[in-house]
mmCIF file of C-alpha atoms in Angstrom:
data_model
loop_
_atom_site.group_PDB
_atom_site.id
_atom_site.type_symbol
_atom_site.label_atom_id
_atom_site.label_comp_id
_atom_site.label_asym_id
_atom_site.label_seq_id
_atom_site.Cartn_x
_atom_site.Cartn_y
_atom_site.Cartn_z
ATOM 1 C CA MET A 229 6.218 91.972 109.788
ATOM 2 C CA GLY A 230 9.944 93.658 108.007
ATOM 3 C CA GLN A 231 12.383 94.972 110.323
ATOM 4 C CA ARG A 232 12.649 98.330 109.890
ATOM 5 C CA PRO A 233 16.863 99.807 110.268
ATOM 6 C CA ARG A 234 15.921 100.828 113.427
ATOM 7 C CA ASP A 235 15.857 97.730 115.239
ATOM 8 C CA LEU A 236 18.677 96.329 113.749
ATOM 9 C CA SER A 237 20.779 98.637 116.239
ATOM 10 C CA ALA A 238 21.868 98.094 119.713
ATOM 11 C CA PRO A 239 21.212 100.096 122.541
ATOM 12 C CA ALA A 240 23.894 101.511 124.661
ATOM 13 C CA ARG A 241 25.136 99.563 127.134
ATOM 14 C CA LEU A 242 28.076 99.382 130.090
ATOM 15 C CA ALA A 243 29.982 95.495 129.745
ATOM 16 C CA GLY A 244 28.624 93.390 132.955
ATOM 17 C CA PRO A 245 31.396 92.461 135.721
ATOM 18 C CA ASP A 246 33.785 89.694 133.230
ATOM 19 C CA GLU A 247 32.431 90.501 130.302
ATOM 20 C CA GLY A 248 35.402 90.582 127.551
ATOM 21 C CA ILE A 249 35.902 92.003 124.613
ATOM 22 C CA GLY A 250 32.719 90.942 122.018
ATOM 23 C CA ALA A 251 32.696 90.418 118.456
ATOM 24 C CA ASP A 252 30.659 93.492 117.402
ATOM 25 C CA GLU A 253 34.210 96.045 119.522
ATOM 26 C CA LEU A 254 36.359 93.203 117.956
ATOM 27 C CA ALA A 255 34.912 94.070 114.872
ATOM 28 C CA LEU A 256 35.178 97.602 115.038
ATOM 29 C CA ALA A 257 38.929 97.568 116.778
ATOM 30 C CA THR A 258 40.423 96.163 112.999
ATOM 31 C CA ARG A 259 38.067 98.886 110.933
ATOM 32 C CA ASN A 260 39.778 101.415 114.061
ATOM 33 C CA HIS A 261 43.026 101.677 114.562
ATOM 34 C CA GLY A 262 45.126 103.510 116.793
ATOM 35 C CA LEU A 263 48.667 105.646 117.664
ATOM 36 C CA PRO A 264 51.253 102.715 117.736
ATOM 37 C CA LEU A 265 52.993 104.674 120.682
ATOM 38 C CA GLU A 266 56.686 104.062 119.769
ATOM 39 C CA ALA A 267 55.262 106.558 117.077
ATOM 40 C CA LEU A 268 54.957 109.507 119.667
ATOM 41 C CA ARG A 269 59.231 109.219 117.709
ATOM 42 C CA TYR A 270 56.972 111.442 115.268
ATOM 43 C CA GLU A 271 56.703 114.632 115.384
ATOM 44 C CA ILE A 272 54.539 115.190 112.197
ATOM 45 C CA THR A 273 52.204 111.596 112.165
ATOM 46 C CA PRO A 274 52.187 109.339 108.843
ATOM 47 C CA PRO A 275 49.016 108.923 107.741
ATOM 48 C CA GLY A 276 48.754 105.529 108.434
ATOM 49 C CA LEU A 277 50.007 105.906 111.708
ATOM 50 C CA HIS A 278 47.582 108.342 112.607
ATOM 51 C CA TYR A 279 44.218 107.274 115.038
ATOM 52 C CA VAL A 280 41.587 106.687 112.246
ATOM 53 C CA LEU A 281 37.995 105.699 113.859
ATOM 54 C CA THR A 282 35.334 105.460 111.074
ATOM 55 C CA HIS A 283 31.627 105.838 112.394
ATOM 56 C CA TYR A 284 29.792 104.376 109.739
ATOM 57 C CA ASP A 285 31.279 103.517 105.998
ATOM 58 C CA ILE A 286 34.173 105.071 104.038
ATOM 59 C CA PRO A 287 32.986 106.613 101.474
ATOM 60 C CA TYR A 288 34.547 105.428 98.061
ATOM 61 C CA VAL A 289 35.375 109.238 96.278
ATOM 62 C CA PRO A 290 36.397 108.067 92.843
ATOM 63 C CA HIS A 291 36.871 111.473 91.267
ATOM 64 C CA ALA A 292 37.329 114.494 93.524
ATOM 65 C CA ASP A 293 37.348 116.778 91.340
ATOM 66 C CA ALA A 294 33.543 116.601 91.050
ATOM 67 C CA TRP A 295 32.756 116.675 95.073
ATOM 68 C CA ARG A 296 30.190 119.678 96.460
ATOM 69 C CA LEU A 297 30.404 121.771 99.418
ATOM 70 C CA ALA A 298 27.477 123.559 100.089
ATOM 71 C CA VAL A 299 27.645 126.800 102.164
ATOM 72 C CA ASP A 300 23.738 127.430 102.906
ATOM 73 C CA GLY A 301 21.224 127.710 105.769
ATOM 74 C CA ARG A 302 21.058 131.108 107.286
ATOM 75 C CA VAL A 303 23.662 133.164 104.705
ATOM 76 C CA ARG A 304 22.380 136.101 102.401
ATOM 77 C CA THR A 305 24.433 133.788 99.664
ATOM 78 C CA PRO A 306 24.037 130.419 99.113
ATOM 79 C CA LEU A 307 27.635 128.509 97.691
ATOM 80 C CA ASP A 308 28.013 125.701 95.983
ATOM 81 C CA LEU A 309 32.167 125.106 95.706
ATOM 82 C CA SER A 310 34.326 123.213 94.016
ATOM 83 C CA LEU A 311 37.344 121.735 94.880
ATOM 84 C CA ALA A 312 38.975 123.622 92.517
ATOM 85 C CA ASP A 313 36.655 126.310 94.201
ATOM 86 C CA LEU A 314 37.913 125.652 97.428
ATOM 87 C CA LEU A 315 41.662 126.298 96.707
ATOM 88 C CA SER A 316 41.394 129.809 94.790
ATOM 89 C CA PHE A 317 40.546 130.675 98.797
ATOM 90 C CA PRO A 318 43.692 131.374 101.122
ATOM 91 C CA GLN A 319 45.137 128.772 102.372
ATOM 92 C CA VAL A 320 46.232 127.622 106.240
ATOM 93 C CA THR A 321 48.022 124.927 106.966
ATOM 94 C CA THR A 322 48.329 124.688 110.886
ATOM 95 C CA ARG A 323 49.812 121.494 112.906
ATOM 96 C CA VAL A 324 47.222 120.278 115.118
ATOM 97 C CA THR A 325 47.383 117.054 117.418
ATOM 98 C CA LEU A 326 43.777 115.251 117.395
ATOM 99 C CA GLU A 327 42.807 112.620 120.104
ATOM 100 C CA CYS A 328 39.512 110.401 119.844
ATOM 101 C CA ALA A 329 36.760 111.245 122.888
ATOM 102 C CA GLY A 330 36.716 107.948 123.853
ATOM 103 C CA ASN A 331 40.887 107.579 123.670
ATOM 104 C CA GLY A 332 41.753 105.597 127.639
ATOM 105 C CA ARG A 333 38.021 104.090 127.438
ATOM 106 C CA ALA A 334 38.649 100.219 127.480
ATOM 107 C CA LEU A 335 40.790 100.502 130.834
ATOM 108 C CA LEU A 336 37.399 101.904 132.069
ATOM 109 C CA THR A 337 35.169 99.821 134.506
ATOM 110 C CA PRO A 338 32.507 98.856 134.144
ATOM 111 C CA ARG A 339 33.194 99.301 129.998
ATOM 112 C CA PRO A 340 31.258 101.452 128.045
ATOM 113 C CA VAL A 341 30.602 98.474 125.220
ATOM 114 C CA SER A 342 31.965 101.081 122.127
ATOM 115 C CA GLN A 343 35.635 101.422 120.061
ATOM 116 C CA PRO A 344 37.725 99.706 122.911
ATOM 117 C CA TRP A 345 40.712 102.455 123.161
ATOM 118 C CA LEU A 346 43.099 101.783 125.458
ATOM 119 C CA VAL A 347 45.121 104.964 124.889
ATOM 120 C CA GLU A 348 46.897 104.890 121.471
ATOM 121 C CA ALA A 349 43.294 107.263 119.685
ATOM 122 C CA VAL A 350 46.356 110.312 118.500
ATOM 123 C CA GLY A 351 48.624 111.468 116.200
ATOM 124 C CA THR A 352 49.963 115.122 114.867
ATOM 125 C CA ALA A 353 49.450 116.079 111.267
ATOM 126 C CA ASP A 354 49.540 119.648 108.806
ATOM 127 C CA TRP A 355 46.464 120.065 107.930
ATOM 128 C CA THR A 356 46.670 122.592 105.231
ATOM 129 C CA GLY A 357 42.782 123.924 104.296
ATOM 130 C CA VAL A 358 40.336 127.155 103.792
ATOM 131 C CA PRO A 359 39.351 128.858 106.523
ATOM 132 C CA LEU A 360 35.942 128.867 107.981
ATOM 133 C CA ARG A 361 35.837 131.718 108.321
ATOM 134 C CA LEU A 362 36.765 133.268 104.573
ATOM 135 C CA LEU A 363 33.804 130.762 103.115
ATOM 136 C CA LEU A 364 31.053 131.499 106.303
ATOM 137 C CA ARG A 365 32.512 136.068 105.529
ATOM 138 C CA GLU A 366 31.485 135.541 101.459
ATOM 139 C CA ALA A 367 28.101 133.537 101.964
ATOM 140 C CA GLY A 368 27.995 136.106 104.985
ATOM 141 C CA ALA A 369 26.300 134.470 107.606
ATOM 142 C CA ASP A 370 23.870 136.143 109.933
ATOM 143 C CA PRO A 371 25.470 136.749 112.884
ATOM 144 C CA ALA A 372 22.801 136.291 114.512
ATOM 145 C CA ALA A 373 22.292 132.982 114.392
ATOM 146 C CA VAL A 374 23.278 130.310 116.886
ATOM 147 C CA ASP A 375 24.646 127.039 115.437
ATOM 148 C CA VAL A 376 26.755 126.031 111.837
ATOM 149 C CA VAL A 377 26.370 122.304 111.232
ATOM 150 C CA PHE A 378 28.839 120.154 109.352
ATOM 151 C CA THR A 379 27.000 117.432 107.344
ATOM 152 C CA GLY A 380 29.562 114.412 105.956
ATOM 153 C CA ALA A 381 29.000 112.052 103.452
ATOM 154 C CA ASP A 382 29.631 108.665 105.983
ATOM 155 C CA HIS A 383 25.780 107.466 106.862
ATOM 156 C CA GLY A 384 24.360 104.889 109.145
ATOM 157 C CA ILE A 385 22.584 103.823 112.194
ATOM 158 C CA GLU A 386 23.188 104.749 115.737
ATOM 159 C CA ARG A 387 21.127 103.286 118.227
ATOM 160 C CA GLY A 388 18.008 103.194 116.761
ATOM 161 C CA VAL A 389 18.828 106.297 114.687
ATOM 162 C CA GLU A 390 19.615 106.764 110.854
ATOM 163 C CA GLN A 391 21.648 109.841 110.086
ATOM 164 C CA ASP A 392 24.322 111.131 108.349
ATOM 165 C CA TYR A 393 26.765 112.211 110.006
ATOM 166 C CA GLN A 394 26.699 115.574 111.148
ATOM 167 C CA ARG A 395 27.931 117.627 114.428
ATOM 168 C CA ALA A 396 28.033 121.251 114.552
ATOM 169 C CA LEU A 397 29.741 124.112 116.389
ATOM 170 C CA PRO A 398 29.033 127.792 117.778
ATOM 171 C CA LEU A 399 29.004 130.554 116.014
ATOM 172 C CA ALA A 400 31.294 132.659 116.969
ATOM 173 C CA VAL A 401 33.836 129.175 117.289
ATOM 174 C CA ALA A 402 33.457 129.073 112.999
ATOM 175 C CA VAL A 403 34.363 132.831 112.572
ATOM 176 C CA GLY A 404 36.497 132.457 115.242
ATOM 177 C CA ASP A 405 40.550 132.958 115.121
ATOM 178 C CA ASP A 406 41.582 131.887 117.727
ATOM 179 C CA PRO A 407 41.248 128.765 116.918
ATOM 180 C CA GLU A 408 40.945 129.156 113.304
ATOM 181 C CA VAL A 409 38.326 126.453 111.574
ATOM 182 C CA LEU A 410 39.865 125.059 108.766
ATOM 183 C CA VAL A 411 38.438 123.257 105.952
ATOM 184 C CA ALA A 412 41.323 121.212 104.787
ATOM 185 C CA THR A 413 41.673 119.271 101.891
ATOM 186 C CA ALA A 414 45.506 118.758 102.755
ATOM 187 C CA MET A 415 46.915 115.867 105.830
ATOM 188 C CA ASN A 416 51.170 116.524 105.560
ATOM 189 C CA ASP A 417 51.656 118.781 102.102
ATOM 190 C CA ALA A 418 49.016 115.480 100.203
ATOM 191 C CA PRO A 419 45.609 114.689 99.858
ATOM 192 C CA LEU A 420 43.370 113.350 102.320
ATOM 193 C CA PRO A 421 43.389 109.754 102.073
ATOM 194 C CA PRO A 422 40.178 108.618 102.143
ATOM 195 C CA GLN A 423 40.602 107.046 105.558
ATOM 196 C CA HIS A 424 41.564 110.717 107.185
ATOM 197 C CA GLY A 425 38.025 112.284 105.417
ATOM 198 C CA ARG A 426 38.778 112.718 100.674
ATOM 199 C CA PRO A 427 38.473 115.054 99.608
ATOM 200 C CA LEU A 428 36.829 117.711 102.394
ATOM 201 C CA ARG A 429 37.203 117.485 106.584
ATOM 202 C CA LEU A 430 36.501 120.081 108.994
ATOM 203 C CA ILE A 431 39.977 120.666 111.202
ATOM 204 C CA VAL A 432 38.484 121.867 114.633
ATOM 205 C CA PRO A 433 42.199 122.723 116.954
ATOM 206 C CA GLY A 434 41.741 121.781 120.616
ATOM 207 C CA TRP A 435 38.235 119.697 120.225
ATOM 208 C CA TYR A 436 38.313 116.246 120.235
ATOM 209 C CA GLY A 437 37.682 114.103 117.025
ATOM 210 C CA MET A 438 34.210 113.679 116.619
ATOM 211 C CA ALA A 439 34.086 117.906 115.240
ATOM 212 C CA GLN A 440 36.360 116.862 113.032
ATOM 213 C CA VAL A 441 33.444 116.098 110.395
ATOM 214 C CA LYS A 442 35.036 113.977 108.123
ATOM 215 C CA TRP A 443 34.150 114.030 104.072
ATOM 216 C CA LEU A 444 32.116 117.392 103.743
ATOM 217 C CA ARG A 445 29.506 118.165 101.841
ATOM 218 C CA SER A 446 27.680 120.519 103.277
ATOM 219 C CA VAL A 447 27.920 123.669 106.138
ATOM 220 C CA THR A 448 24.534 125.135 107.411
ATOM 221 C CA VAL A 449 24.226 127.994 109.817
ATOM 222 C CA SER A 450 21.330 128.082 110.924
ATOM 223 C CA GLY A 451 19.263 129.726 113.205
ATOM 224 C CA VAL A 452 18.577 127.235 116.467
ATOM 225 C CA PRO A 453 20.607 125.345 118.557
ATOM 226 C CA PHE A 454 21.325 122.137 116.371
ATOM 227 C CA THR A 455 20.187 119.138 118.497
ATOM 228 C CA GLY A 456 21.119 116.319 116.214
ATOM 229 C CA PHE A 457 22.663 112.688 117.415
ATOM 230 C CA GLN A 458 25.874 114.018 117.896
ATOM 231 C CA GLN A 459 25.236 116.583 119.098
ATOM 232 C CA SER A 460 23.367 115.848 122.204
ATOM 233 C CA VAL A 461 22.644 111.464 122.579
ATOM 234 C CA ALA A 462 26.101 110.544 121.650
ATOM 235 C CA TYR A 463 29.196 112.621 123.028
ATOM 236 C CA ARG A 464 27.821 113.308 126.467
ATOM 237 C CA ILE A 465 29.993 112.916 129.713
ATOM 238 C CA ARG A 466 27.538 111.660 131.339
ATOM 239 C CA ARG A 467 27.169 109.637 134.831
ATOM 240 C CA THR A 468 23.852 107.412 134.146
ATOM 241 C CA ALA A 469 21.458 106.473 131.672
ATOM 242 C CA ASP A 470 19.091 109.235 132.253
ATOM 243 C CA GLU A 471 20.791 112.290 132.328
ATOM 244 C CA GLU A 472 21.755 115.774 130.127
ATOM 245 C CA GLY A 473 25.456 115.177 130.595
ATOM 246 C CA GLU A 474 27.747 117.550 129.661
ATOM 247 C CA PRO A 475 28.899 118.151 126.198
ATOM 248 C CA VAL A 476 31.979 116.735 124.993
ATOM 249 C CA THR A 477 34.096 119.726 123.607
ATOM 250 C CA ARG A 478 37.532 120.329 124.216
ATOM 251 C CA ILE A 479 40.472 118.116 124.512
ATOM 252 C CA ALA A 480 41.535 117.599 128.749
ATOM 253 C CA PRO A 481 45.329 117.647 128.627
ATOM 254 C CA ARG A 482 47.208 114.204 128.301
ATOM 255 C CA ALA A 483 51.300 113.291 128.523
ATOM 256 C CA LEU A 484 52.239 109.950 127.080
ATOM 257 C CA LEU A 485 55.824 108.094 127.848
ATOM 258 C CA VAL A 486 57.141 106.777 125.071
ATOM 259 C CA PRO A 487 57.911 102.903 125.793
ATOM 260 C CA PRO A 488 60.187 102.153 126.678
ATOM 261 C CA GLY A 489 62.791 99.046 125.829
ATOM 262 C CA PHE A 490 61.065 96.428 123.837
ATOM 263 C CA PRO A 491 58.774 94.297 124.369
ATOM 264 C CA ASP A 492 57.589 90.983 125.368
ATOM 265 C CA PHE A 493 54.488 89.872 121.606
ATOM 266 C CA MET A 494 52.191 89.330 124.459
ATOM 267 C CA SER A 495 52.369 91.195 127.702
ATOM 268 C CA ARG A 496 53.340 94.185 125.426
ATOM 269 C CA THR A 497 55.445 94.752 129.121
ATOM 270 C CA ARG A 498 58.944 96.596 128.502
ATOM 271 C CA VAL A 499 62.484 94.908 129.364
ATOM 272 C CA VAL A 500 65.608 98.097 129.759
ATOM 273 C CA ARG A 501 68.608 96.731 131.377
ATOM 274 C CA PRO A 502 70.420 98.207 134.632
ATOM 275 C CA GLY A 503 72.217 101.441 134.436
ATOM 276 C CA PRO A 504 70.700 104.806 132.115
ATOM 277 C CA VAL A 505 66.852 105.261 130.926
ATOM 278 C CA PRO A 506 65.824 107.704 128.643
ATOM 279 C CA LEU A 507 62.330 108.578 129.138
ATOM 280 C CA TRP A 508 60.219 110.880 126.830
ATOM 281 C CA GLY A 509 56.969 111.701 124.874
ATOM 282 C CA ARG A 510 54.716 114.297 124.140
ATOM 283 C CA ALA A 511 51.782 116.184 126.023
ATOM 284 C CA TRP A 512 48.723 118.649 125.001
ATOM 285 C CA SER A 513 46.425 120.034 126.438
ATOM 286 C CA GLY A 514 43.243 121.249 123.693
ATOM 287 C CA HIS A 515 42.621 124.538 126.396
ATOM 288 C CA VAL A 516 45.158 125.964 126.783
ATOM 289 C CA PRO A 517 49.282 124.896 126.884
ATOM 290 C CA VAL A 518 50.697 122.320 128.210
ATOM 291 C CA SER A 519 53.478 123.953 130.929
ATOM 292 C CA SER A 520 54.548 120.627 132.797
ATOM 293 C CA VAL A 521 54.908 116.956 133.151
ATOM 294 C CA GLU A 522 55.953 114.573 135.843
ATOM 295 C CA VAL A 523 56.909 111.385 135.586
ATOM 296 C CA SER A 524 56.875 108.364 138.391
ATOM 297 C CA THR A 525 58.735 104.768 138.193
ATOM 298 C CA ASP A 526 56.859 104.059 140.807
ATOM 299 C CA GLY A 527 53.140 104.311 140.034
ATOM 300 C CA GLY A 528 52.353 107.711 141.486
ATOM 301 C CA GLY A 529 54.391 107.288 144.502
ATOM 302 C CA SER A 530 56.339 109.805 143.656
ATOM 303 C CA TRP A 531 56.532 112.652 140.772
ATOM 304 C CA GLN A 532 60.272 113.958 138.880
ATOM 305 C CA PRO A 533 59.280 116.705 136.341
ATOM 306 C CA ALA A 534 60.400 116.398 132.957
ATOM 307 C CA VAL A 535 62.439 119.144 130.759
ATOM 308 C CA LEU A 536 60.110 120.073 127.475
ATOM 309 C CA ASP A 537 60.410 121.645 125.120
ATOM 310 C CA PRO A 538 58.720 125.368 124.871
ATOM 311 C CA VAL A 539 55.622 126.153 122.497
ATOM 312 C CA ARG A 540 56.988 126.952 118.925
ATOM 313 C CA ARG A 541 55.920 129.541 116.943
ATOM 314 C CA GLY A 542 52.882 127.902 114.572
ATOM 315 C CA ARG A 543 52.637 125.432 116.714
ATOM 316 C CA ARG A 544 49.896 125.770 119.340
ATOM 317 C CA TRP A 545 47.503 123.397 118.743
ATOM 318 C CA ALA A 546 50.277 121.006 118.528
ATOM 319 C CA TRP A 547 51.863 118.413 120.569
ATOM 320 C CA ARG A 548 55.072 118.969 121.915
ATOM 321 C CA ALA A 549 58.484 116.600 123.873
ATOM 322 C CA TRP A 550 59.358 115.939 126.753
ATOM 323 C CA HIS A 551 62.150 113.839 128.827
ATOM 324 C CA CYS A 552 63.615 113.089 131.732
ATOM 325 C CA ASP A 553 66.566 110.576 132.606
ATOM 326 C CA TRP A 554 65.892 107.206 135.304
ATOM 327 C CA ASP A 555 68.585 105.607 135.722
ATOM 328 C CA ALA A 556 67.493 101.653 136.385
ATOM 329 C CA SER A 557 68.321 98.800 138.158
ATOM 330 C CA PRO A 558 66.497 95.259 138.161
ATOM 331 C CA GLY A 559 62.778 95.393 139.127
ATOM 332 C CA GLU A 560 59.509 96.203 138.521
ATOM 333 C CA TYR A 561 58.043 99.808 138.175
ATOM 334 C CA LEU A 562 54.963 100.985 136.146
ATOM 335 C CA VAL A 563 55.298 103.926 134.513
ATOM 336 C CA GLY A 564 53.711 106.682 134.098
ATOM 337 C CA ALA A 565 54.047 110.146 132.571
ATOM 338 C CA ARG A 566 50.692 113.335 133.462
ATOM 339 C CA ALA A 567 50.923 116.734 132.092
ATOM 340 C CA THR A 568 49.289 119.969 133.879
ATOM 341 C CA ASP A 569 48.071 123.372 131.800
ATOM 342 C CA LEU A 570 48.194 127.049 132.085
ATOM 343 C CA GLY A 571 44.730 126.439 133.060
ATOM 344 C CA GLY A 572 45.508 124.430 135.785
ATOM 345 C CA HIS A 573 43.651 121.045 134.060
ATOM 346 C CA THR A 574 46.115 117.891 135.251
ATOM 347 C CA GLN A 575 46.464 114.439 134.652
ATOM 348 C CA PRO A 576 44.749 113.074 137.608
ATOM 349 C CA VAL A 577 46.125 109.117 138.756
ATOM 350 C CA ALA A 578 42.144 108.026 139.041
ATOM 351 C CA GLN A 579 39.787 107.502 136.691
ATOM 352 C CA ARG A 580 36.900 109.872 135.604
ATOM 353 C CA TRP A 581 34.461 107.509 134.933
ATOM 354 C CA SER A 582 31.274 108.343 132.915
ATOM 355 C CA ARG A 583 28.937 106.126 130.479
ATOM 356 C CA GLY A 584 30.474 106.778 127.029
ATOM 357 C CA GLY A 585 33.513 107.290 128.099
ATOM 358 C CA PHE A 586 34.522 110.619 127.217
ATOM 359 C CA ALA A 587 37.161 112.333 127.882
ATOM 360 C CA ASN A 588 39.365 109.606 129.769
ATOM 361 C CA ASN A 589 42.875 111.121 130.915
ATOM 362 C CA ALA A 590 43.498 109.285 133.598
ATOM 363 C CA VAL A 591 48.000 108.633 134.015
ATOM 364 C CA ARG A 592 48.288 105.506 131.947
ATOM 365 C CA TRP A 593 50.720 103.310 133.519
ATOM 366 C CA VAL A 594 53.863 101.386 131.775
ATOM 367 C CA ARG A 595 54.377 97.534 133.151
ATOM 368 C CA VAL A 596 58.534 97.765 132.587
ATOM 369 C CA VAL A 597 61.301 94.650 133.872
ATOM 370 C CA CYS A 598 64.733 95.724 134.229
ATOM 371 C CA VAL A 599 66.762 92.824 133.770
ATOM 372 C CA ASP A 600 70.032 92.113 135.709
ATOM 373 C CA ALA A 601 71.774 91.436 132.567
ATOM 374 C CA SER A 602 73.994 88.709 133.648
ATOM 375 C CA SER A 603 71.613 86.695 135.283
ATOM 376 C CA PRO A 604 71.026 83.603 133.103
#
């Protein structure tokens, strides 16, 4: 008897107590990549440094002009749009920080076996496209509908389920203007690169990366809640395998540090000299703006406030720079930063564990060694 496609797909599991990163996780890590933390210096992340997570294959799109986007379902007038059609609508550019929902997964114990992110699955870009609400208005979306379902062109198998990558948003979010969801055609004033969804992708400011459907080919207005795999099975925060869990939605607050000094090649331990050491980085939240950042150089034993850049007009959904000064003396240190937003959400020092490794925004500690320059 021949194998079925679903027989080739492994179930979700947790790594054993002494299990290292396996060949399957290593293969994922070579396909996907994070932001080198020194690239936090860029206010706008160059596309090649922006994090990438691809669930299945990157679709080959040799002729973007031939791409079509369907807007259908519970609408008065279904739309079949070309790229030229989309460019005829009013265009909006929004600076948005995107973060993978699994950022920090590889730091958890036990470790969920999946893409082994540390904390580099983030990036910020200027995304240009058509507000989704305009397309839904043009099509005459039924105001009594429940969800809007987005289907990408990437196709694969996950936990035994063969599928196109699909996610949904509540209708109120899809037609809202805070945040304003975009059907994006450009990244940093250039056409979308293949790995970032060429020629169309969804941008949902404030939401984790799973909502930002790439290679978008259809937008379907639905009168019933969407229960597809990526919505009701994956991307749920669960502590046990049998619970329904909570859906992953908005990005939890996080601050990251530009690693100071210079690194050891293998361990990435940072080396600094005694004296003034500037510390700075970026902070963001998908709920409400970040209100403060604190820095610790002793592993959380004490904290000092950092200076946080103000929210710039039109930059609500982008990260903000912060900085502080540290007078380093010879020794070893654990340096980290934590953000708090206006809603009172603060990064925890201890990990928040879940089976999928989602929304883990615990403080990331950087080992720093201050070396006395006079030592041999």
